[in-house]
């Protein structure tokens, strides 16, 4: 850049370098200044933006602590008490990380139940009614390599009406001969 300035203005090399430096700095400052305008066209400071972000985070934290029943802060009397019939009762706050983790866990368990049903269909033998059946011992041996939560997934599948078996709970060794029927 300084070669062009040197030839155009008949300046010495040192002067041309200095002028090129000032031109570059001016362009940089103009770029920074024009990029730091807010929506209304007013000048915005990066430090001011950081301050605003920090203040909004701090105010959000204060608001959260006012609703937190376990907070030691004074003024936590704003705790919301839901009634049992309220649809929000026993549910995490909408949009919270807890709600997101719950949804992900629900999807994961649904996939495990589907996988368990597929294993029963694969290793089970058709009964008189045409539905696949398998003993708990055989299912346990086959499914334990996939997941160590065989009984929990079985109970969830029964809750959703996908499988049927006798008894409240199944124990390895004791209930190995209990027949599990896939209903779907």
Short mmCIF file of C-alpha atoms in Angstrom, two decimals:
data_model
loop_
_atom_site.label_atom_id
_atom_site.label_comp_id
_atom_site.label_asym_id
_atom_site.label_seq_id
_atom_site.Cartn_x
_atom_site.Cartn_y
_atom_site.Cartn_z
CA UNK A 1 0.00 0.00 0.00
CA UNK A 2 2.80 2.42 0.88
CA UNK A 3 4.36 2.05 -2.63
CA UNK A 4 1.18 3.46 -4.19
CA UNK A 5 1.15 6.34 -1.70
CA UNK A 6 4.88 6.93 -2.25
CA UNK A 7 4.42 7.31 -6.04
CA UNK A 8 1.09 9.18 -5.90
CA UNK A 9 2.12 11.92 -3.46
CA UNK A 10 5.88 12.06 -4.16
CA UNK A 11 6.70 11.26 -0.56
CA UNK A 12 9.80 9.61 0.82
CA UNK A 13 9.55 5.92 1.66
CA UNK A 14 9.42 6.67 5.40
CA UNK A 15 6.70 9.27 4.97
CA UNK A 16 4.75 6.93 2.67
CA UNK A 17 4.96 4.13 5.23
CA UNK A 18 3.72 6.47 7.95
CA UNK A 19 0.85 7.72 5.78
CA UNK A 20 -0.05 4.10 4.83
CA UNK A 21 -0.08 3.21 8.52
CA UNK A 22 -2.44 6.10 9.32
CA UNK A 23 -4.70 5.18 6.39
CA UNK A 24 -4.88 1.58 7.61
CA UNK A 25 -5.60 2.67 11.18
CA UNK A 26 -8.28 5.10 9.98
CA UNK A 27 -9.96 2.39 7.90
CA UNK A 28 -9.84 0.01 10.85
CA UNK A 29 -11.34 2.58 13.21
CA UNK A 30 -14.09 3.42 10.72
CA UNK A 31 -14.88 -0.27 10.35
CA UNK A 32 -15.00 -0.75 14.13
CA UNK A 33 -17.09 2.36 14.65
CA UNK A 34 -19.61 1.48 11.96
CA UNK A 35 -19.90 -2.10 13.20
CA UNK A 36 -20.56 -0.84 16.75
CA UNK A 37 -23.79 0.95 15.96
CA UNK A 38 -26.98 -0.36 17.48
CA UNK A 39 -30.32 -0.62 15.67
CA UNK A 40 -31.09 3.07 16.12
CA UNK A 41 -27.76 4.14 14.65
CA UNK A 42 -26.31 5.28 17.98
CA UNK A 43 -22.75 4.37 18.89
CA UNK A 44 -22.48 1.21 20.95
CA UNK A 45 -19.54 0.34 23.13
CA UNK A 46 -18.35 -3.27 23.45
CA UNK A 47 -17.78 -2.58 27.15
CA UNK A 48 -21.33 -1.27 27.46
CA UNK A 49 -22.64 -4.46 25.83
CA UNK A 50 -20.68 -6.60 28.30
CA UNK A 51 -22.04 -4.53 31.16
CA UNK A 52 -25.63 -4.91 29.90
CA UNK A 53 -25.18 -8.68 29.49
CA UNK A 54 -23.73 -9.00 32.98
CA UNK A 55 -26.52 -6.92 34.51
CA UNK A 56 -29.23 -8.95 32.76
CA UNK A 57 -27.61 -12.20 33.93
CA UNK A 58 -27.34 -10.88 37.50
CA UNK A 59 -30.98 -9.75 37.51
CA UNK A 60 -32.07 -13.13 36.14
CA UNK A 61 -30.13 -14.85 38.93
CA UNK A 62 -31.76 -12.64 41.57
CA UNK A 63 -35.20 -13.42 40.12
CA UNK A 64 -34.41 -17.14 40.10
CA UNK A 65 -33.21 -17.05 43.71
CA UNK A 66 -36.45 -15.35 44.79
CA UNK A 67 -38.38 -18.39 43.55
CA UNK A 68 -35.86 -20.93 44.86
CA UNK A 69 -37.15 -22.40 48.14
CA UNK A 70 -33.63 -23.58 49.07
CA UNK A 71 -32.02 -20.15 48.72
CA UNK A 72 -30.55 -18.49 51.80
CA UNK A 73 -31.26 -15.06 50.34
CA UNK A 74 -33.79 -12.88 52.10
CA UNK A 75 -37.01 -12.24 50.23
CA UNK A 76 -37.56 -15.75 48.93
CA UNK A 77 -41.23 -15.44 49.79
CA UNK A 78 -42.13 -15.50 46.12
CA UNK A 79 -41.99 -19.30 46.04
CA UNK A 80 -44.84 -20.64 43.93
CA UNK A 81 -46.97 -23.31 45.59
CA UNK A 82 -48.86 -25.40 43.05
CA UNK A 83 -51.98 -27.37 43.88
CA UNK A 84 -52.05 -31.07 43.02
CA UNK A 85 -54.68 -30.48 40.30
CA UNK A 86 -52.58 -27.80 38.64
CA UNK A 87 -51.07 -29.00 35.31
CA UNK A 88 -47.69 -27.47 36.31
CA UNK A 89 -47.58 -29.48 39.57
CA UNK A 90 -44.56 -31.82 39.67
CA UNK A 91 -43.21 -30.55 36.35
CA UNK A 92 -39.98 -28.66 35.68
CA UNK A 93 -40.05 -25.05 34.56
CA UNK A 94 -40.80 -24.68 30.85
CA UNK A 95 -37.65 -24.27 28.78
CA UNK A 96 -35.32 -25.27 31.61
CA UNK A 97 -32.42 -27.69 31.33
CA UNK A 98 -34.30 -30.05 33.62
CA UNK A 99 -37.22 -30.17 31.20
CA UNK A 100 -34.85 -30.82 28.28
CA UNK A 101 -33.06 -33.64 30.13
CA UNK A 102 -36.43 -35.19 31.02
CA UNK A 103 -37.52 -35.18 27.37
CA UNK A 104 -34.23 -36.75 26.30
CA UNK A 105 -34.53 -39.44 29.00
CA UNK A 106 -38.10 -40.18 27.92
CA UNK A 107 -37.00 -40.64 24.30
CA UNK A 108 -34.07 -42.85 25.37
CA UNK A 109 -36.30 -45.10 27.48
CA UNK A 110 -38.81 -45.34 24.65
CA UNK A 111 -36.04 -46.62 22.38
CA UNK A 112 -34.97 -49.17 25.01
CA UNK A 113 -38.55 -50.46 25.29
CA UNK A 114 -38.74 -50.81 21.49
CA UNK A 115 -35.43 -52.66 21.49
CA UNK A 116 -36.65 -55.01 24.24
CA UNK A 117 -39.80 -55.77 22.22
CA UNK A 118 -37.64 -56.51 19.17
CA UNK A 119 -35.49 -58.91 21.21
CA UNK A 120 -38.60 -60.70 22.51
CA UNK A 121 -39.91 -60.94 18.94
CA UNK A 122 -36.55 -62.30 17.75
CA UNK A 123 -35.82 -64.91 20.42
CA UNK A 124 -39.40 -65.69 21.44
CA UNK A 125 -41.52 -68.60 20.25
CA UNK A 126 -45.04 -68.10 18.93
CA UNK A 127 -47.74 -69.19 21.35
CA UNK A 128 -51.18 -70.61 20.56
CA UNK A 129 -52.51 -67.11 20.01
CA UNK A 130 -49.64 -66.23 17.65
CA UNK A 131 -47.95 -63.84 20.07
CA UNK A 132 -44.24 -64.20 20.82
CA UNK A 133 -43.41 -65.61 24.28
CA UNK A 134 -40.12 -66.03 26.09
CA UNK A 135 -39.11 -67.02 29.59
CA UNK A 136 -37.57 -64.37 31.82
CA UNK A 137 -34.36 -66.39 32.21
CA UNK A 138 -33.81 -66.63 28.46
CA UNK A 139 -34.70 -62.95 27.94
CA UNK A 140 -32.39 -61.92 30.76
CA UNK A 141 -29.45 -63.81 29.29
CA UNK A 142 -30.06 -62.37 25.80
CA UNK A 143 -30.85 -58.79 26.81
CA UNK A 144 -28.30 -58.28 29.58
CA UNK A 145 -25.59 -57.90 26.92
CA UNK A 146 -27.56 -54.97 25.49
CA UNK A 147 -28.59 -53.26 28.73
CA UNK A 148 -28.30 -53.95 32.44
CA UNK A 149 -31.78 -52.54 33.10
CA UNK A 150 -33.79 -55.54 31.92
CA UNK A 151 -36.34 -55.55 34.74
CA UNK A 152 -36.88 -51.79 34.69
CA UNK A 153 -37.46 -51.76 30.95
CA UNK A 154 -39.81 -54.76 31.28
CA UNK A 155 -41.85 -52.95 33.94
CA UNK A 156 -42.06 -49.85 31.75
CA UNK A 157 -43.14 -51.96 28.76
CA UNK A 158 -45.85 -53.56 30.91
CA UNK A 159 -47.00 -50.13 32.09
CA UNK A 160 -47.51 -49.15 28.45
CA UNK A 161 -49.34 -52.39 27.65
CA UNK A 162 -46.67 -53.88 25.41
CA UNK A 163 -45.84 -57.03 27.44
CA UNK A 164 -47.58 -59.22 29.99
CA UNK A 165 -46.18 -61.42 32.76
CA UNK A 166 -47.20 -62.76 36.17
CA UNK A 167 -46.13 -61.05 39.38
CA UNK A 168 -45.17 -57.57 40.50
CA UNK A 169 -41.43 -57.94 40.07
CA UNK A 170 -39.08 -60.39 38.37
CA UNK A 171 -35.94 -61.66 40.10
CA UNK A 172 -33.07 -63.37 38.32
CA UNK A 173 -32.81 -67.00 39.37
CA UNK A 174 -36.14 -67.14 41.20
CA UNK A 175 -38.39 -66.11 38.27
CA UNK A 176 -36.41 -67.58 35.36
CA UNK A 177 -39.37 -69.72 34.26
CA UNK A 178 -41.93 -66.87 34.22
CA UNK A 179 -43.34 -66.46 30.71
CA UNK A 180 -43.30 -62.98 29.17
CA UNK A 181 -45.74 -62.41 26.31
CA UNK A 182 -45.36 -59.64 23.75
CA UNK A 183 -48.82 -58.13 23.24
CA UNK A 184 -48.12 -56.03 20.17
#
